[in-house]
Short mmCIF file of C-alpha atoms and ligand atoms in Angstrom, two decimals:
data_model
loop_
_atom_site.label_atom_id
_atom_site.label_comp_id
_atom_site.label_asym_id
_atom_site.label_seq_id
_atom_site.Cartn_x
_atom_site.Cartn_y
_atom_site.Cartn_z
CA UNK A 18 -12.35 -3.68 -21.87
CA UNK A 19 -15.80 -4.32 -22.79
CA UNK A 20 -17.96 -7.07 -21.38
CA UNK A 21 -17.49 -9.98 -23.43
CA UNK A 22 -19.88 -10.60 -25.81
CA UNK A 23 -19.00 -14.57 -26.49
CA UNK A 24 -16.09 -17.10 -25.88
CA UNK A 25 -14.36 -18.03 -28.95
CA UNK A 26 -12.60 -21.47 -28.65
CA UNK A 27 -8.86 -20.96 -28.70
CA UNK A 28 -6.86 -22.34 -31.28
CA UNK A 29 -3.65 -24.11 -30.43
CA UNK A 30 -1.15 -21.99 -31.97
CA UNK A 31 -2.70 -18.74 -29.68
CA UNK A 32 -0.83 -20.30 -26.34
CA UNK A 33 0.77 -16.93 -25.46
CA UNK A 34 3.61 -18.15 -22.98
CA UNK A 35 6.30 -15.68 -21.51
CA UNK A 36 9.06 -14.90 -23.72
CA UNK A 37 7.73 -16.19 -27.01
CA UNK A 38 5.28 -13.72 -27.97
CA UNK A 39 7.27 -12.02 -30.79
CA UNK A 40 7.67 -15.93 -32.62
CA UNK A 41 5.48 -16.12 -35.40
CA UNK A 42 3.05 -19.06 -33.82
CA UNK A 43 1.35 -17.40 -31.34
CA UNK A 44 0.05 -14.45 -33.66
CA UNK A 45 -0.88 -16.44 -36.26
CA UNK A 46 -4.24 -15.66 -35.76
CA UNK A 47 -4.03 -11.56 -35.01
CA UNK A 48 -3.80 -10.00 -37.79
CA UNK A 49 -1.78 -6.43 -36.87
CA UNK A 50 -0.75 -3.42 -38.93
CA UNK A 51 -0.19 0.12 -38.13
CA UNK A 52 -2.49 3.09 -39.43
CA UNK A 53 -2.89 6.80 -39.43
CA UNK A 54 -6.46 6.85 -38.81
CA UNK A 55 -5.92 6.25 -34.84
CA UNK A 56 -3.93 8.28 -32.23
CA UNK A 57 -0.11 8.05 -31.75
CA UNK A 58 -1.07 6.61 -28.39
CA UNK A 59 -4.11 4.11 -29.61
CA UNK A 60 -4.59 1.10 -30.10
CA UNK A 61 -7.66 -1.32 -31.49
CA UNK A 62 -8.26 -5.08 -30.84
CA UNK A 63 -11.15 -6.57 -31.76
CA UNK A 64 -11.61 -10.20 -31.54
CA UNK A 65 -14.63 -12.13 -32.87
CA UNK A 66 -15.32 -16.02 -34.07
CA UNK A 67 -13.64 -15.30 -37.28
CA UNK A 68 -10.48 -14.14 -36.12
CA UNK A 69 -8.67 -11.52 -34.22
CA UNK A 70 -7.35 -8.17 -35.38
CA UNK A 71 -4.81 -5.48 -33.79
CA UNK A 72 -4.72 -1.62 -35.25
CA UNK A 73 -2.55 1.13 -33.79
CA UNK A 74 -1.23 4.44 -34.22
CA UNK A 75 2.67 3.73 -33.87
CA UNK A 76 4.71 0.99 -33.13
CA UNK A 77 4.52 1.87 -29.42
CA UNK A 78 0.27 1.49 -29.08
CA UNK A 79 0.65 -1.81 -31.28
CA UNK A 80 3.24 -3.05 -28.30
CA UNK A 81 0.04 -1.97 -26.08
CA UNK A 82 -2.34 -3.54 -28.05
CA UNK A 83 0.13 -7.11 -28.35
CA UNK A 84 0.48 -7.35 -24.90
CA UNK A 85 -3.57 -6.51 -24.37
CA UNK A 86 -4.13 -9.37 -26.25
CA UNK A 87 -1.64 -11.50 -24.27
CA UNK A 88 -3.27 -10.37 -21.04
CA UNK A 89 -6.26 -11.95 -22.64
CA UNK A 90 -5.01 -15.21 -23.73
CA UNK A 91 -2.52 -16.17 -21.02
CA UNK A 92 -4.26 -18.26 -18.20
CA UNK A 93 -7.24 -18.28 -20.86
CA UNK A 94 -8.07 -22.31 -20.52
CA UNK A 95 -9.68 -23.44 -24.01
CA UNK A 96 -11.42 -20.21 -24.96
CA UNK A 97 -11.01 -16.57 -25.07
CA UNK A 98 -13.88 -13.90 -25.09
CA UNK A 99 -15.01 -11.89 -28.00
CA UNK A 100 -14.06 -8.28 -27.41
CA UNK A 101 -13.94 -4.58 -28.77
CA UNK A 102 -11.07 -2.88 -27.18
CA UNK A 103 -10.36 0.75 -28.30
CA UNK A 104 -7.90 2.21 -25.42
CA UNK A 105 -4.32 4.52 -24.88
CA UNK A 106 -2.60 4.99 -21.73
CA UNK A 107 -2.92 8.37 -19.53
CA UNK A 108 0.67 8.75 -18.61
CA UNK A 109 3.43 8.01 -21.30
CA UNK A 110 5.80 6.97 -18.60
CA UNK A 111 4.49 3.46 -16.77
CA UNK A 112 7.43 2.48 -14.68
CA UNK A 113 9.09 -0.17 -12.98
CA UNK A 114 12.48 0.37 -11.18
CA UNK A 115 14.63 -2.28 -10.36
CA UNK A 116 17.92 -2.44 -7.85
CA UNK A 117 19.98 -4.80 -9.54
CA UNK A 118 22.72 -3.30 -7.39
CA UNK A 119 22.13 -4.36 -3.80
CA UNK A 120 21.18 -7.69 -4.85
CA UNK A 121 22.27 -8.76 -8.39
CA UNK A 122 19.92 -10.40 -10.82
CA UNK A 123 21.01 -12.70 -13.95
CA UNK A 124 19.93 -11.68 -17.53
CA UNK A 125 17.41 -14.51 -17.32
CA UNK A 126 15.60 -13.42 -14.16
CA UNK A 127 15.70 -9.71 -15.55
CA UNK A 128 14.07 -11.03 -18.42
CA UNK A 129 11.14 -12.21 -16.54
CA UNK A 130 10.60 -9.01 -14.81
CA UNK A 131 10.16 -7.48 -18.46
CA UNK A 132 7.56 -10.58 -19.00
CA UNK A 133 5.73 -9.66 -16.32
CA UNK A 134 6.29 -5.93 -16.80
CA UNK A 135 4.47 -6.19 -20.73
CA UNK A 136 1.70 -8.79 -19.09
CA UNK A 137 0.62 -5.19 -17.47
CA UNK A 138 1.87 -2.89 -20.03
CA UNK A 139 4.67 -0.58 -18.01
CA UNK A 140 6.75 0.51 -20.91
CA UNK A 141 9.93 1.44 -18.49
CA UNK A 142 12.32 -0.60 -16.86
CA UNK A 143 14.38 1.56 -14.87
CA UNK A 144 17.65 -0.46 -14.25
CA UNK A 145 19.48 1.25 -11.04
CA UNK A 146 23.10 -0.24 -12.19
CA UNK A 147 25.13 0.98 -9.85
CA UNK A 148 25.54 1.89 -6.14
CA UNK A 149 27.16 2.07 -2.58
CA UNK A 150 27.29 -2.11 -2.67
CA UNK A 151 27.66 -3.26 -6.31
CA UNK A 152 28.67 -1.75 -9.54
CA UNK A 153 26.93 -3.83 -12.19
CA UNK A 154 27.80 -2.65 -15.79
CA UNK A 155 31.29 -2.92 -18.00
CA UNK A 156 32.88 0.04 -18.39
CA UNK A 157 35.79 -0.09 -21.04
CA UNK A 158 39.31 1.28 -19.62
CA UNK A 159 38.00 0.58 -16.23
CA UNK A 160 38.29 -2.96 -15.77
CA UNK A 161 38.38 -3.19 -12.07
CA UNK A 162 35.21 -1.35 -11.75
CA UNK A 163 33.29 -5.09 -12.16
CA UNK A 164 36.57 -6.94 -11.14
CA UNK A 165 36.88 -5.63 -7.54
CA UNK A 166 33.70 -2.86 -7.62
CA UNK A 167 30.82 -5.64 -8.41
CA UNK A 168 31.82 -8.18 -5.55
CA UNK A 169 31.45 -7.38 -1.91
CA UNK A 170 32.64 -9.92 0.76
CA UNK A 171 29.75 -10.38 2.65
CA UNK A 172 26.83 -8.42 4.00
CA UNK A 173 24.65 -7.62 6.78
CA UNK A 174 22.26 -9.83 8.38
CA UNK A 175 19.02 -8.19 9.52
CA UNK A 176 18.29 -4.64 10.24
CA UNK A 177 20.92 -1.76 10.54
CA UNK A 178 19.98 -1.08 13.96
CA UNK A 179 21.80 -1.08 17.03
CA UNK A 180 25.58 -0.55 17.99
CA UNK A 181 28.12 -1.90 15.40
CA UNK A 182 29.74 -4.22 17.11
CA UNK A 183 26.39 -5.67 17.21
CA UNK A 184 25.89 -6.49 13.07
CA UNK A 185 25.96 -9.33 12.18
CA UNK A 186 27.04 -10.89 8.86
CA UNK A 187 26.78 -13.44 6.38
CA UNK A 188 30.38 -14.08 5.67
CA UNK A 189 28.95 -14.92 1.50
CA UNK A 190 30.55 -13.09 -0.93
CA UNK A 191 27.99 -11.50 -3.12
CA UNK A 192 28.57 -10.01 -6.48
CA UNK A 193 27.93 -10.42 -10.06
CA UNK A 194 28.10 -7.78 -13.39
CA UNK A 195 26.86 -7.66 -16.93
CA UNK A 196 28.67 -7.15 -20.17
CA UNK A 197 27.77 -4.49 -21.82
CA UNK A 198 27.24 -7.34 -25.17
CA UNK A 199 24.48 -8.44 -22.31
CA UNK A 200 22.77 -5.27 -21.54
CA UNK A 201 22.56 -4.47 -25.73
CA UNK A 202 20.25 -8.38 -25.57
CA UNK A 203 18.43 -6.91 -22.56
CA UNK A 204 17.48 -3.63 -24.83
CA UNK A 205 16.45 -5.37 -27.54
CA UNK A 206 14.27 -7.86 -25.16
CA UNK A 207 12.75 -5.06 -24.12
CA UNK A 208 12.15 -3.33 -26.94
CA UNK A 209 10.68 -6.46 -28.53
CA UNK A 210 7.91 -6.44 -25.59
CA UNK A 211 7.24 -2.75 -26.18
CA UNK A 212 9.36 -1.52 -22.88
CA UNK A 213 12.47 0.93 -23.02
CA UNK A 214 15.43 0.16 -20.72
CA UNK A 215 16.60 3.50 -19.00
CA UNK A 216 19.90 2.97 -17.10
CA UNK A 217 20.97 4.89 -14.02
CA UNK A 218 24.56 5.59 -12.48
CA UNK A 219 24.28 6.83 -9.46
CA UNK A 220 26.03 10.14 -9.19
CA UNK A 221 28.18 12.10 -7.01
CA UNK A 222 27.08 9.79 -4.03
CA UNK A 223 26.20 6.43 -4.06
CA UNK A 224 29.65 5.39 -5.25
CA UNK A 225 31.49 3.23 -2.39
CA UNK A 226 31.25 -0.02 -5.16
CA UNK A 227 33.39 2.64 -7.66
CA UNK A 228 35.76 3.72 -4.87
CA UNK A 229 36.37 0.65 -3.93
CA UNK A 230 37.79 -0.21 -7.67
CA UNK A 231 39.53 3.54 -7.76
CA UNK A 232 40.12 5.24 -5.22
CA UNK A 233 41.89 8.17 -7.01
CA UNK A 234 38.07 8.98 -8.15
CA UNK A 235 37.41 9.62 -4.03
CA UNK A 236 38.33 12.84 -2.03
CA UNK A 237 41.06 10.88 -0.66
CA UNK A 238 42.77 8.94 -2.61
CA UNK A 239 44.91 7.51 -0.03
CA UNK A 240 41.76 6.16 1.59
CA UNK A 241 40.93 2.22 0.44
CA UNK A 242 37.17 1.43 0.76
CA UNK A 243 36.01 -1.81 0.25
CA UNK A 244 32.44 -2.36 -1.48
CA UNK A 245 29.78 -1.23 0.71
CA UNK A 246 28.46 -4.39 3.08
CA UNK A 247 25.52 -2.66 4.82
CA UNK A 248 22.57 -0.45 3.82
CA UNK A 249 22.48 3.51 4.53
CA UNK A 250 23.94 6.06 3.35
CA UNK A 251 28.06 6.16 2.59
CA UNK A 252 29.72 9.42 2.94
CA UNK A 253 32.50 7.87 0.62
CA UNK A 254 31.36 10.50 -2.48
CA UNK A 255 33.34 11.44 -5.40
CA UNK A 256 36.13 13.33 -5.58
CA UNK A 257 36.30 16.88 -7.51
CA UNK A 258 39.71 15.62 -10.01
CA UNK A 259 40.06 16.26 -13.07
CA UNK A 260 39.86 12.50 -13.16
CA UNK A 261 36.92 11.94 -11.89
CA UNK A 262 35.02 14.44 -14.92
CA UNK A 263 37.33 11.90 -17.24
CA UNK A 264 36.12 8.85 -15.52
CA UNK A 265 32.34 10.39 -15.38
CA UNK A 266 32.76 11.20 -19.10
CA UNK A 267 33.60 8.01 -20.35
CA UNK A 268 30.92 5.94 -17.67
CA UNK A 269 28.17 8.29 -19.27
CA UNK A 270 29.01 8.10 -22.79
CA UNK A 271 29.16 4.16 -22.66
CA UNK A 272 26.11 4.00 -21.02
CA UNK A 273 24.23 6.44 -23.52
CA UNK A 274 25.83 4.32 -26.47
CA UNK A 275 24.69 0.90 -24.70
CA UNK A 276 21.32 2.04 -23.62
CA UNK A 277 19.14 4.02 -26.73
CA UNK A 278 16.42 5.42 -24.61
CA UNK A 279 16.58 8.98 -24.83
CA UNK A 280 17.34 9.33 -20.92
CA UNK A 281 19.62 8.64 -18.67
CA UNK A 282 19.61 8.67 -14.85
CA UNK A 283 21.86 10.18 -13.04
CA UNK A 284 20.97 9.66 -9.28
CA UNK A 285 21.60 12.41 -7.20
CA UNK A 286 19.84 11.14 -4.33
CA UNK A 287 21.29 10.97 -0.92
CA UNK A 288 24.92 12.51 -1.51
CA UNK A 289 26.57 13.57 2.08
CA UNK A 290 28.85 16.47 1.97
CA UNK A 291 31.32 15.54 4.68
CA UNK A 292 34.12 14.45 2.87
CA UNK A 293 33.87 17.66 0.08
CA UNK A 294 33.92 19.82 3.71
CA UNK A 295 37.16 18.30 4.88
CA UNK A 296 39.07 18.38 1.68
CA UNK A 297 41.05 20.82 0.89
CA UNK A 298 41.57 19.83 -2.79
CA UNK A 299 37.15 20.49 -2.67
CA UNK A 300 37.90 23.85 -1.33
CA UNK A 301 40.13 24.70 -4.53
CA UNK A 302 37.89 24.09 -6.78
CA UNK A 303 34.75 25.81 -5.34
CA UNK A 304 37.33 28.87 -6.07
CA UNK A 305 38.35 28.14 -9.17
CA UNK A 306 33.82 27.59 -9.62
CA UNK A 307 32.93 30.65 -7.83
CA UNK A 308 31.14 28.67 -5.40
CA UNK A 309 30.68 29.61 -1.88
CA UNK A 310 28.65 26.82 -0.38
CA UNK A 311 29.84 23.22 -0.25
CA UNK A 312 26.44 22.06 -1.25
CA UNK A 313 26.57 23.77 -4.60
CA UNK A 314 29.16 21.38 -5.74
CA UNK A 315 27.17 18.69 -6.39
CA UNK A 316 25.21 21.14 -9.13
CA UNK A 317 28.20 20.81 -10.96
CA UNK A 318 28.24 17.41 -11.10
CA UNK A 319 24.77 17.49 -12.36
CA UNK A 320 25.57 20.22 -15.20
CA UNK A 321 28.62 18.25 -16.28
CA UNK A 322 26.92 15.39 -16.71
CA UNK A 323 23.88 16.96 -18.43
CA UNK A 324 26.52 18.50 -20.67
CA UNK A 325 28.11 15.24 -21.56
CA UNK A 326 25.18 13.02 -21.92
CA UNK A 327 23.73 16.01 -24.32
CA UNK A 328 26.40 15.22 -26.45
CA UNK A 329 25.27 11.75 -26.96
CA UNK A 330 21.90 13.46 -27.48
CA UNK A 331 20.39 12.28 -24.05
CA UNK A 332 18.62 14.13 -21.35
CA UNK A 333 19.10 13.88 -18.06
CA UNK A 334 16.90 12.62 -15.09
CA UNK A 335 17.26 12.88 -11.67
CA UNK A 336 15.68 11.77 -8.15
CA UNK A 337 14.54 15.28 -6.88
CA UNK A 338 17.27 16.33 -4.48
CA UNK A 339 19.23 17.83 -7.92
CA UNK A 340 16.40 20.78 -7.83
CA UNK A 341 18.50 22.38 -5.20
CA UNK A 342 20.89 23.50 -7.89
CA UNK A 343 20.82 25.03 -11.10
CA UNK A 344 19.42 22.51 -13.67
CA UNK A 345 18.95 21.99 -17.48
CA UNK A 346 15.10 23.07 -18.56
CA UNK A 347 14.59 19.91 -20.36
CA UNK A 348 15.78 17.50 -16.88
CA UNK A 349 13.02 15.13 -15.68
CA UNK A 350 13.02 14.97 -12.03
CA UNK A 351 11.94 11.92 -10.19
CA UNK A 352 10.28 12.52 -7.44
CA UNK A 353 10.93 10.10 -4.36
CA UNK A 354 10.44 12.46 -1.25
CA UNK A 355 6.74 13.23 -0.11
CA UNK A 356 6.15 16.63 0.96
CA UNK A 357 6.03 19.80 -2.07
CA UNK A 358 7.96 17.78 -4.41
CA UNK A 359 5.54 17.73 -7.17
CA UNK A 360 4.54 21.04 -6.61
CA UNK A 361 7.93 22.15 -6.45
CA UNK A 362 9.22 20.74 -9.58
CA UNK A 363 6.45 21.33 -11.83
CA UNK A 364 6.29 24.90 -10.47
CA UNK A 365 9.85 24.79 -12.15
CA UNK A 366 8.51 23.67 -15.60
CA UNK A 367 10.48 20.19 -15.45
CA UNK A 368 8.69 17.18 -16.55
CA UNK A 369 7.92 15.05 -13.41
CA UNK A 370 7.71 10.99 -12.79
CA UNK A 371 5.75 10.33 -9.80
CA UNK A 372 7.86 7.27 -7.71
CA UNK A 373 6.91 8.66 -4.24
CA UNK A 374 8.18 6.52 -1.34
CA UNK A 375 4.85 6.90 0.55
CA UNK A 376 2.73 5.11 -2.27
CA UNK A 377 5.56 3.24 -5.24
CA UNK A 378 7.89 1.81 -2.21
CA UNK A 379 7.69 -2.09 -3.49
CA UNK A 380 10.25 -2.45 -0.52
CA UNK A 381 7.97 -1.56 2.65
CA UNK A 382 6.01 -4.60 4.13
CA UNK A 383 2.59 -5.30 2.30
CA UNK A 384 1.02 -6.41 5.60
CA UNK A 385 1.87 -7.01 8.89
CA UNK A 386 5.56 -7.34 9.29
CA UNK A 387 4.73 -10.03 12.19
CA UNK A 388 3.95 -12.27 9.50
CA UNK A 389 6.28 -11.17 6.89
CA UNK A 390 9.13 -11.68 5.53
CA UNK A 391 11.82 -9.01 6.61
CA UNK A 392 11.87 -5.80 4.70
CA UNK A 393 13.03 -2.60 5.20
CA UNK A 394 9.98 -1.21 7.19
CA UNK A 395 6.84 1.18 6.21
CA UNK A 396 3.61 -0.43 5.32
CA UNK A 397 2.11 -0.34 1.71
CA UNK A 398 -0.37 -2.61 1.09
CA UNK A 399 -2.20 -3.44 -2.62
CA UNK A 400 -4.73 -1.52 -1.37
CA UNK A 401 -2.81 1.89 -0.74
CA UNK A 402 -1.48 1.29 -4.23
CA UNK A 403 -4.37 0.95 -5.80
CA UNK A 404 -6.16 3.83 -3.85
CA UNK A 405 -3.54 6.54 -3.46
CA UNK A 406 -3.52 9.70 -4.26
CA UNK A 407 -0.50 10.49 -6.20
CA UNK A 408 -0.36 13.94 -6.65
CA UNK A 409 -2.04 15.44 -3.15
CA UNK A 410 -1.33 18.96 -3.62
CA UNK A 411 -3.01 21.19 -5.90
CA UNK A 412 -1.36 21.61 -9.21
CA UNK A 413 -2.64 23.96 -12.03
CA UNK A 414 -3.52 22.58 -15.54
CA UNK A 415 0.11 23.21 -16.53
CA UNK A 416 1.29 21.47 -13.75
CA UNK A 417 -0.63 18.84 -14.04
CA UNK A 418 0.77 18.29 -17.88
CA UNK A 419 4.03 18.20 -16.74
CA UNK A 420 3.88 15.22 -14.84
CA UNK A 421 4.47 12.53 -17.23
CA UNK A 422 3.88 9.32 -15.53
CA UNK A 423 4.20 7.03 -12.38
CA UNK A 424 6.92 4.16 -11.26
CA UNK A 425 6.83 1.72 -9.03
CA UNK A 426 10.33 1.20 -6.81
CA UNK A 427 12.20 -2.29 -6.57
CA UNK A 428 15.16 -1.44 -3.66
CA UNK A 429 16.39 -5.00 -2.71
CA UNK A 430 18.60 -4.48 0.17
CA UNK A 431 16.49 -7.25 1.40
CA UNK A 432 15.54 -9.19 -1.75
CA UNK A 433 18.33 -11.47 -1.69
CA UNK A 434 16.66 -13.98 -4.13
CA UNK A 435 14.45 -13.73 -7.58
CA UNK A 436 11.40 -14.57 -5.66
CA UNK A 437 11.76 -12.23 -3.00
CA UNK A 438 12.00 -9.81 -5.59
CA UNK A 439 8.30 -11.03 -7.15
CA UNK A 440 7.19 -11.51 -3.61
CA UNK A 441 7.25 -7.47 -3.32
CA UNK A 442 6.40 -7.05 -6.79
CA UNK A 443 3.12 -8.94 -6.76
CA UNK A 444 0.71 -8.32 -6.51
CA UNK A 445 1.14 -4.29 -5.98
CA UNK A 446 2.54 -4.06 -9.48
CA UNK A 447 -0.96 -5.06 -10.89
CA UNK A 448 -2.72 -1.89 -8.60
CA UNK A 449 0.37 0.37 -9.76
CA UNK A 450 0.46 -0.81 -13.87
CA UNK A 451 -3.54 0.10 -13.86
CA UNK A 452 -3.33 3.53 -12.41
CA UNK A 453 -0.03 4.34 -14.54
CA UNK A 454 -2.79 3.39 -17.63
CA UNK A 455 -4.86 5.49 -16.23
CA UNK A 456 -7.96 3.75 -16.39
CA UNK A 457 -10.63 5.32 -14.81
CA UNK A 458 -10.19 4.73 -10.98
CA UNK A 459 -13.13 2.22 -9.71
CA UNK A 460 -13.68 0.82 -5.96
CA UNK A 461 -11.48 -0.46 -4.43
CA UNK A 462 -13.84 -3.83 -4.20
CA UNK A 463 -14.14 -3.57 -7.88
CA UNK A 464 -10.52 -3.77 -8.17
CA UNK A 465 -10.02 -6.33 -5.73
CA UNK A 466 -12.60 -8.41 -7.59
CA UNK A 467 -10.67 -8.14 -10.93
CA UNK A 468 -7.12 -8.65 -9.50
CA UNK A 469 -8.16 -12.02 -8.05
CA UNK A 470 -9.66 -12.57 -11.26
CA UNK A 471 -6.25 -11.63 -13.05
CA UNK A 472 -3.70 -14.10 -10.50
CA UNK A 473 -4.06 -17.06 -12.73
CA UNK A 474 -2.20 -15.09 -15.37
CA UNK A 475 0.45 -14.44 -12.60
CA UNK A 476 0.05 -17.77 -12.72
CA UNK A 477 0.37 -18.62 -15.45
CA UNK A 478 3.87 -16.96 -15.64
CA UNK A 479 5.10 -18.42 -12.83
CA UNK A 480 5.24 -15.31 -10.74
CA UNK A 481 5.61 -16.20 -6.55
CA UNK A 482 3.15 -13.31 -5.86
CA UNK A 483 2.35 -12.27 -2.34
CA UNK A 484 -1.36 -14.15 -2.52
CA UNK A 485 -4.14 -11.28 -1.14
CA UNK A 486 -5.49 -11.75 2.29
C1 LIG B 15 16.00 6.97 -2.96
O1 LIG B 15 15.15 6.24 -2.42
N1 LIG B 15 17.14 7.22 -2.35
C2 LIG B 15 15.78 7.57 -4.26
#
């Protein structure tokens, strides 16, 4: 942004306020239109006594450019300042993930996350719909996978530490699920505010919350699980049926149909291999697949679902433990892990998203844990958001074009509430949405400067932001 040159008083009908932005009051003085003269991924704002005026090269940049301007007006008290803005993003992908699985959110309060998300222009909401404690989205033909799979009967208090016998619980049920009818409004919220909704179902692992509804879709089937009540890792994974691919094809294809980005997640993360080692119905198929390793199976979950959601013309992506198998050349991997995961994949040739749990953990304390509220542990303050350095090892130019963008992660196993939720969001979602843009990196004091400049728009919004030290 360039310094501003005056303060133009600000009309009445310019009170940008969250969720209202697309009404026809508030832009009744922007003037906006699309032209060819710009970039795909540029936009231009220019705002003067006379009026304010919004150019971009596709639908996407004039989102940018919208919610520019709304950066600019809200928490602006009576005037606004006369800028030139000419700008486009660095990475195409400017993420925000959000666990609506271990602790459900309503429509409403997912809503506000997109508010907040376009405040600071991140154009993806990745929604992680299902896992080990909570399966969150209507299937059809699988009723009981929100009947029984979306409610768990209480969960753990505190840390996992310890013996067993020692947890303690809540004795709260704790559930909830949305209609698919709700997730279409949630797309088209989005979409509205210039941010694409990309769903994941967590697959082979990460399934208790399924199980629990079917357990013909386990390795067992005689084996009744109830929805997952603690954190971890469950080695309740799926089965290898004929079933399950059924149930797998019709999840996927819903989802696709539901969701219109042109990705879906898939998960992969974290998928034990225990119960596929003591099953002899596993041990069939990796003959009938030519397999001789037990870890290769989950490859073919990976391919089938690839296959399937390429039907629906979707591609896959996939936290970076599925580049131990065999994968599509058009897969985007998600890297979570630290260590040569970058290097790894983009050696590969796959497109990359940078959500590295050393840096884009929203979930670790952001100070002290003494005087913190509990979280899972690690320490990532604003500062080593704002500072990091995402991509540590030394890539090549083609590399270095593969990786596509950066995400933040939202894991609430202990966000029980809304505003726990913003509490970890806030203020390191500011430090992560302006290196996703890509603006050119300044001091750290520089930055610091600017984001206590920019909490009155938090603010403004309501947002129950960790306040900096
Ligand atoms: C992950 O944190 N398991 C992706």
């Amino acid at each position: 942004m360039t310094d501003p040159i005056a303060l133009v008083p600000l009309p009445q009908s310019v009170i940008w306020s969250a969720g209202t932005w697309e009404t026809t009051a508030p832009w009744d003085e922007l003037s906006v239109g699309l032209t060819e003269d710009l970039p795909r991924t540029e936009y231009a704002l220019s705002i003067s006594p006379h009026g304010a005026n919004l150019t971009a090269g596709s639908e996407a940049a004039l989102a940018d450019g919208r919610n520019t301007f709304a950066q600019i007006v809200t928490g602006a008290h009576g005037s606004i300042p006369c800028v030139t803005i000419s700008d486009y993003p660095v990475h195409a992908w400017r993420g925000m993930h959000l666990d609506v699985s271990r602790h459900f959110r309503t429509v409403a309060e997912v809503e506000t996350m997109i508010d907040t998300m376009a405040l600071h222009r991140l154009n993806v909401l990745h929604l992680h719909l299902t896992d080990d404690q909570g399966w969150r989205v209507e299937i059809k033909g699988y009723p009981k996978l929100t009947e029984v799979g979306a409610w768990r009967d209480q969960t753990l208090v505190g840390h996992m530490s310890g013996q067993e016998e020692t947890w303690e619980f809540d004795g709260t049920p704790h559930g909830g699920s949305y209609t698919q009818e709700e997730l279409r409004g949630l797309v088209e919220y989005a979409r509205r505010r210039g941010i694409m909704i990309v769903p994941e179902v967590d697959l082979p692992g990460h399934m208790q919350a399924a199980l629990a509804a079917y357990p013909n879709l386990g390795n067992f089937p005689e084996q009744q699980v109830g929805v997952r009540e603690v954190w971890g890792i469950s080695d309740h994974v799926l089965g290898v049926s004929d079933e399950v691919f059924d149930f797998l094809r019709d999840v996927l294809t819903q989802v696709a149909d539901i969701f219109p980005a042109p990705y879906v997640h898939i998960g992969g993360d974290e998928c034990p291999r225990v119960e596929w080692e003591r099953s002899s119905a596993a041990r069939t198929r990796m003959n009938e697949w030519g397999l001789t390793r037990v870890s290769e199976i989950q490859g073919r979950f990976t391919q089938f679902a690839a296959d399937v959601l390429a039907e629906s013309g979707k591609r896959i992506i996939a936290w970076d433990e599925v580049l131990e198998s065999h994968l599509p050349d058009n897969t985007v991997i998600m890297n979570w892990r630290h260590g040569n995961g970058l290097k790894t994949s983009t050696a590969r040739g796959f497109q990359t998203i940078i959500a590295n749990n050393e840096h884009t953990y929203f979930d670790h304390y952001q100070a002290d844990p003494a005087h913190e509220p509990l979280a899972i542990g690690g320490l990532t303050t604003v500062k080593d958001v704002y500072t990091a350095e995402f991509s540590p090892h030394k890539l090549d130019d083609d590399q270095k074009s593969l990786l596509i963008g950066l995400q933040g992660q939202l894991w609430t196993e202990y966000m029980p509430t809304a505003e726990q939720v913003e509490y970890m969001a806030f203020p390191r979602m500011c430090a992560l949405a302006e290196r996703a843009w890509g603006s050119p990196q300044q001091s750290w004091d520089e930055f610091e400067e600017r984001l206590r400049a920019h909490l009155p728009r938090l603010d403004a919004f309501g947002v129950r932001y960790r306040p900096l030290d």
